[in-house]
């Protein structure tokens, strides 16, 4: 098939596929996003149960310019809910202690002894972190064992449900080690970040995070096809500028595209690209940590973002998000269980998970809780362990791109940024290739409107 305008085929309509759809439309490049399920958003999944907005995936995103621009393009900027500022706690030694993530928090926290605080302040005198070390080795050597066990380990490992001892710093701390190089010390890098006004505030949407992908898919409905699982990707014949494109197979249809962008989970990507990019086969072995989420209702009036559970505590819970105080979601608390330490727990029945989560929540906060719902995440969180070295040898043929949360950073703002950068790169490439007389980007954008 020969086309007069370049066409990009996107596999998956999670936030990456949808953000890419948006930026390609802005650049006037034709595209189609093929999504396997009947809903856009991928891991961004929100549900309303018994009047509660439940986030069965990311609990929040940061209000970066990219996220705000997407919300505006999709007409949901007015539905953004900004989080209340609040502390993150760690449950250690039988009490909830304030995470020392600010100067005030550092001075006030009783998570660390004065000796532990003094050791932490000696960090600028330690050798820089090395990519060959594990995250545990870097944090322990630089901050001291007490700081590692009482907050740095639980906070960092808790975010991924992973074990810092199993996480090579080379990729698990890549960004942090770069900042350390720039500032000469990790503490100085944190200090600078805090002095600069910190990061963009956490946000959600009135009807939950999924409101953003839902609205994007509706805005670009002509470019998004739901219930269209791609079953195979093979070399195509959409010849343009002398190069072949790809054929994306879906049940009952084939989509010829000039450029294919794959945004699917790692194991699916390995399956889909077996023929055109055999080096991706290692993606099937990337380890993910299974997670269960228990949504609870409680009269507890906790302030702050929530808590992570310190090492050595006799609890299954990894951490709890306070949706109640974060986004004013009346009485709602979300517990995370499972992860690398407790993977088999995720297979337990709903009743067992519910009773563990509510019982442990009462132990930590002193307040009773009842269960609203239970969910399990498949594939869960990237483990960022040794299996991730499988990413080292990836090589892709021309006009095939991965835009994924395992080849680049996983936070939603990073997904949006990667989509924008890829759209810019493709716009440059197509501008170079557009033959005389073909529709230009701007003209196509006008046609889309
Ligand atoms: C539990 C959890 C909590 C998180 N918390 C946060 C947070 O608080 N803040 C934050 O910023 N980030 C968070 N993240 C990270 C962030 O949410 C994800 O990295 C991001 O949403 C991934 O988006 P994506 O589009 O790249 O991938 P996905 O969301 O995985 O989208 C891929 C899409 O491809 C589709 N697909 C799969 N196979 C096929 C096929 N064969 N054909 C067509 N389509 C297919 C899927 O159905 C899916 O819609 C969290 C992630 C998880 C898992």
GROMACS .gro file of N, CA, C and O in nm, residues 3-59:
model
  228
    3UNK      N    1   0.108   0.538   0.055
    3UNK     CA    2   0.034   0.646   0.118
    3UNK      C    3   0.097   0.780   0.081
    3UNK      O    4   0.217   0.788   0.064
    4UNK      N    5   0.014   0.883   0.077
    4UNK     CA    6   0.070   1.013   0.043
    4UNK      C    7   0.123   1.084   0.165
    4UNK      O    8   0.209   1.169   0.155
    5UNK      N    9   0.071   1.051   0.285
    5UNK     CA   10   0.125   1.116   0.405
    5UNK      C   11   0.180   1.008   0.496
    5UNK      O   12   0.127   0.897   0.499
    6UNK      N   13   0.285   1.041   0.569
    6UNK     CA   14   0.340   0.941   0.658
    6UNK      C   15   0.239   0.904   0.766
    6UNK      O   16   0.161   0.988   0.811
    7UNK      N   17   0.244   0.781   0.809
    7UNK     CA   18   0.150   0.737   0.912
    7UNK      C   19   0.226   0.663   1.020
    7UNK      O   20   0.312   0.580   0.992
    8UNK      N   21   0.192   0.695   1.145
    8UNK     CA   22   0.257   0.630   1.258
    8UNK      C   23   0.157   0.534   1.322
    8UNK      O   24   0.043   0.573   1.349
    9UNK      N   25   0.197   0.411   1.343
    9UNK     CA   26   0.113   0.314   1.412
    9UNK      C   27   0.163   0.299   1.554
    9UNK      O   28   0.281   0.272   1.578
   10UNK      N   29   0.073   0.321   1.649
   10UNK     CA   30   0.112   0.314   1.791
   10UNK      C   31   0.045   0.191   1.851
   10UNK      O   32  -0.077   0.174   1.838
   11UNK      N   33   0.123   0.106   1.914
   11UNK     CA   34   0.064  -0.013   1.975
   11UNK      C   35   0.043   0.017   2.123
   11UNK      O   36   0.139   0.028   2.200
   12UNK      N   37  -0.084   0.032   2.163
   12UNK     CA   38  -0.118   0.059   2.302
   12UNK      C   39  -0.168   0.202   2.320
   12UNK      O   40  -0.110   0.297   2.266
   13UNK      N   41  -0.276   0.216   2.393
   13UNK     CA   42  -0.330   0.350   2.424
   13UNK      C   43  -0.331   0.374   2.574
   13UNK      O   44  -0.432   0.411   2.633
   14UNK      N   45  -0.215   0.346   2.637
   14UNK     CA   46  -0.192   0.394   2.773
   14UNK      C   47  -0.153   0.542   2.760
   14UNK      O   48  -0.168   0.602   2.653
   15UNK      N   49  -0.100   0.599   2.867
   15UNK     CA   50  -0.071   0.743   2.862
   15UNK      C   51   0.037   0.773   2.757
   15UNK      O   52   0.033   0.878   2.690
   16UNK      N   53   0.132   0.680   2.736
   16UNK     CA   54   0.237   0.706   2.637
   16UNK      C   55   0.176   0.712   2.497
   16UNK      O   56   0.202   0.807   2.420
   17UNK      N   57   0.096   0.612   2.463
   17UNK     CA   58   0.034   0.608   2.329
   17UNK      C   59  -0.058   0.727   2.307
   17UNK      O   60  -0.061   0.785   2.197
   18UNK      N   61  -0.130   0.767   2.411
   18UNK     CA   62  -0.224   0.879   2.395
   18UNK      C   63  -0.150   1.013   2.387
   18UNK      O   64  -0.187   1.101   2.309
   19UNK      N   65  -0.046   1.028   2.469
   19UNK     CA   66   0.031   1.153   2.462
   19UNK      C   67   0.098   1.164   2.325
   19UNK      O   68   0.101   1.271   2.264
   20UNK      N   69   0.148   1.051   2.275
   20UNK     CA   70   0.210   1.053   2.143
   20UNK      C   71   0.106   1.089   2.037
   20UNK      O   72   0.133   1.168   1.945
   21UNK      N   73  -0.013   1.033   2.049
   21UNK     CA   74  -0.122   1.066   1.957
   21UNK      C   75  -0.145   1.217   1.956
   21UNK      O   76  -0.157   1.280   1.850
   22UNK      N   77  -0.148   1.275   2.075
   22UNK     CA   78  -0.170   1.421   2.087
   22UNK      C   79  -0.058   1.500   2.018
   22UNK      O   80  -0.085   1.589   1.936
   23UNK      N   81   0.067   1.466   2.048
   23UNK     CA   82   0.177   1.545   1.993
   23UNK      C   83   0.190   1.524   1.842
   23UNK      O   84   0.228   1.617   1.769
   24UNK      N   85   0.157   1.403   1.794
   24UNK     CA   86   0.162   1.381   1.649
   24UNK      C   87   0.052   1.460   1.581
   24UNK      O   88   0.072   1.520   1.475
   25UNK      N   89  -0.066   1.463   1.643
   25UNK     CA   90  -0.177   1.541   1.585
   25UNK      C   91  -0.137   1.688   1.579
   25UNK      O   92  -0.161   1.756   1.478
   26UNK      N   93  -0.074   1.737   1.686
   26UNK     CA   94  -0.029   1.877   1.688
   26UNK      C   95   0.071   1.905   1.576
   26UNK      O   96   0.072   2.013   1.519
   27UNK      N   97   0.153   1.804   1.546
   27UNK     CA   98   0.255   1.821   1.442
   27UNK      C   99   0.198   1.790   1.303
   27UNK      O  100   0.269   1.797   1.204
   28UNK      N  101   0.070   1.751   1.299
   28UNK     CA  102   0.006   1.724   1.171
   28UNK      C  103   0.048   1.592   1.109
   28UNK      O  104   0.040   1.574   0.987
   29UNK      N  105   0.087   1.498   1.194
   29UNK     CA  106   0.128   1.367   1.142
   29UNK      C  107   0.016   1.267   1.168
   29UNK      O  108  -0.037   1.258   1.280
   30UNK      N  109  -0.020   1.195   1.066
   30UNK     CA  110  -0.127   1.096   1.075
   30UNK      C  111  -0.084   0.982   1.168
   30UNK      O  112   0.032   0.939   1.165
   31UNK      N  113  -0.176   0.934   1.248
   31UNK     CA  114  -0.140   0.822   1.336
   31UNK      C  115  -0.263   0.741   1.372
   31UNK      O  116  -0.376   0.790   1.362
   32UNK      N  117  -0.238   0.617   1.415
   32UNK     CA  118  -0.345   0.536   1.472
   32UNK      C  119  -0.288   0.465   1.594
   32UNK      O  120  -0.176   0.412   1.590
   33UNK      N  121  -0.363   0.472   1.705
   33UNK     CA  122  -0.322   0.399   1.826
   33UNK      C  123  -0.415   0.280   1.841
   33UNK      O  124  -0.537   0.296   1.850
   34UNK      N  125  -0.357   0.160   1.841
   34UNK     CA  126  -0.436   0.037   1.850
   34UNK      C  127  -0.429  -0.013   1.994
   34UNK      O  128  -0.319  -0.039   2.045
   35UNK      N  129  -0.542  -0.026   2.058
   35UNK     CA  130  -0.546  -0.063   2.199
   35UNK      C  131  -0.619  -0.196   2.215
   35UNK      O  132  -0.729  -0.214   2.163
   36UNK      N  133  -0.555  -0.287   2.290
   36UNK     CA  134  -0.612  -0.422   2.304
   36UNK      C  135  -0.744  -0.424   2.380
   36UNK      O  136  -0.836  -0.497   2.344
   37UNK      N  137  -0.754  -0.342   2.484
   37UNK     CA  138  -0.871  -0.352   2.571
   37UNK      C  139  -0.981  -0.255   2.526
   37UNK      O  140  -0.964  -0.181   2.429
   38UNK      N  141  -1.092  -0.256   2.600
   38UNK     CA  142  -1.202  -0.166   2.563
   38UNK      C  143  -1.194  -0.031   2.635
   38UNK      O  144  -1.286   0.049   2.630
   39UNK      N  145  -1.080  -0.007   2.704
   39UNK     CA  146  -1.064   0.121   2.774
   39UNK      C  147  -0.926   0.179   2.748
   39UNK      O  148  -0.827   0.104   2.748
   40UNK      N  149  -0.915   0.310   2.732
   40UNK     CA  150  -0.782   0.370   2.723
   40UNK      C  151  -0.721   0.385   2.862
   40UNK      O  152  -0.792   0.373   2.961
   41UNK      N  153  -0.590   0.412   2.868
   41UNK     CA  154  -0.529   0.446   2.997
   41UNK      C  155  -0.426   0.346   3.046
   41UNK      O  156  -0.342   0.379   3.128
   42UNK      N  157  -0.434   0.218   3.000
   42UNK     CA  158  -0.336   0.119   3.045
   42UNK      C  159  -0.338   0.105   3.196
   42UNK      O  160  -0.445   0.087   3.255
   43UNK      N  161  -0.222   0.119   3.260
   43UNK     CA  162  -0.216   0.099   3.405
   43UNK      C  163  -0.286   0.212   3.481
   43UNK      O  164  -0.313   0.198   3.600
   44UNK      N  165  -0.316   0.322   3.414
   44UNK     CA  166  -0.394   0.428   3.482
   44UNK      C  167  -0.541   0.386   3.478
   44UNK      O  168  -0.608   0.396   3.376
   45UNK      N  169  -0.586   0.334   3.590
   45UNK     CA  170  -0.722   0.278   3.595
   45UNK      C  171  -0.793   0.331   3.720
   45UNK      O  172  -0.742   0.312   3.831
   46UNK      N  173  -0.905   0.396   3.700
   46UNK     CA  174  -0.982   0.447   3.813
   46UNK      C  175  -1.121   0.382   3.811
   46UNK      O  176  -1.176   0.359   3.703
   47UNK      N  177  -1.172   0.352   3.928
   47UNK     CA  178  -1.306   0.290   3.939
   47UNK      C  179  -1.385   0.363   4.046
   47UNK      O  180  -1.326   0.411   4.144
   48UNK      N  181  -1.515   0.368   4.031
   48UNK     CA  182  -1.597   0.421   4.139
   48UNK      C  183  -1.670   0.303   4.204
   48UNK      O  184  -1.742   0.230   4.137
   49UNK      N  185  -1.644   0.282   4.334
   49UNK     CA  186  -1.709   0.173   4.406
   49UNK      C  187  -1.769   0.231   4.534
   49UNK      O  188  -1.697   0.296   4.612
   50UNK      N  189  -1.896   0.208   4.554
   50UNK     CA  190  -1.967   0.261   4.673
   50UNK      C  191  -1.940   0.410   4.691
   50UNK      O  192  -1.916   0.457   4.803
   51UNK      N  193  -1.937   0.484   4.582
   51UNK     CA  194  -1.919   0.629   4.591
   51UNK      C  195  -1.774   0.673   4.608
   51UNK      O  196  -1.746   0.792   4.610
   52UNK      N  197  -1.682   0.578   4.621
   52UNK     CA  198  -1.539   0.614   4.635
   52UNK      C  199  -1.470   0.607   4.500
   52UNK      O  200  -1.488   0.510   4.426
   53UNK      N  201  -1.384   0.707   4.471
   53UNK     CA  202  -1.299   0.699   4.351
   53UNK      C  203  -1.174   0.619   4.390
   53UNK      O  204  -1.095   0.662   4.473
   54UNK      N  205  -1.159   0.500   4.330
   54UNK     CA  206  -1.045   0.414   4.362
   54UNK      C  207  -0.944   0.421   4.249
   54UNK      O  208  -0.981   0.411   4.132
   55UNK      N  209  -0.818   0.435   4.282
   55UNK     CA  210  -0.711   0.434   4.182
   55UNK      C  211  -0.647   0.296   4.182
   55UNK      O  212  -0.571   0.261   4.271
   56UNK      N  213  -0.679   0.216   4.079
   56UNK     CA  214  -0.624   0.081   4.071
   56UNK      C  215  -0.495   0.087   3.988
   56UNK      O  216  -0.483   0.024   3.885
   57UNK      N  217  -0.402   0.165   4.032
   57UNK     CA  218  -0.278   0.189   3.959
   57UNK      C  219  -0.214   0.311   4.022
   57UNK      O  220  -0.214   0.323   4.145
   58UNK      N  221  -0.159   0.402   3.940
   58UNK     CA  222  -0.096   0.520   4.001
   58UNK      C  223  -0.197   0.598   4.086
   58UNK      O  224  -0.311   0.616   4.047
   59UNK      N  225  -0.150   0.641   4.201
   59UNK     CA  226  -0.236   0.716   4.293
   59UNK      C  227  -0.236   0.865   4.261
   59UNK      O  228  -0.324   0.939   4.301
   0.00000   0.00000   0.00000
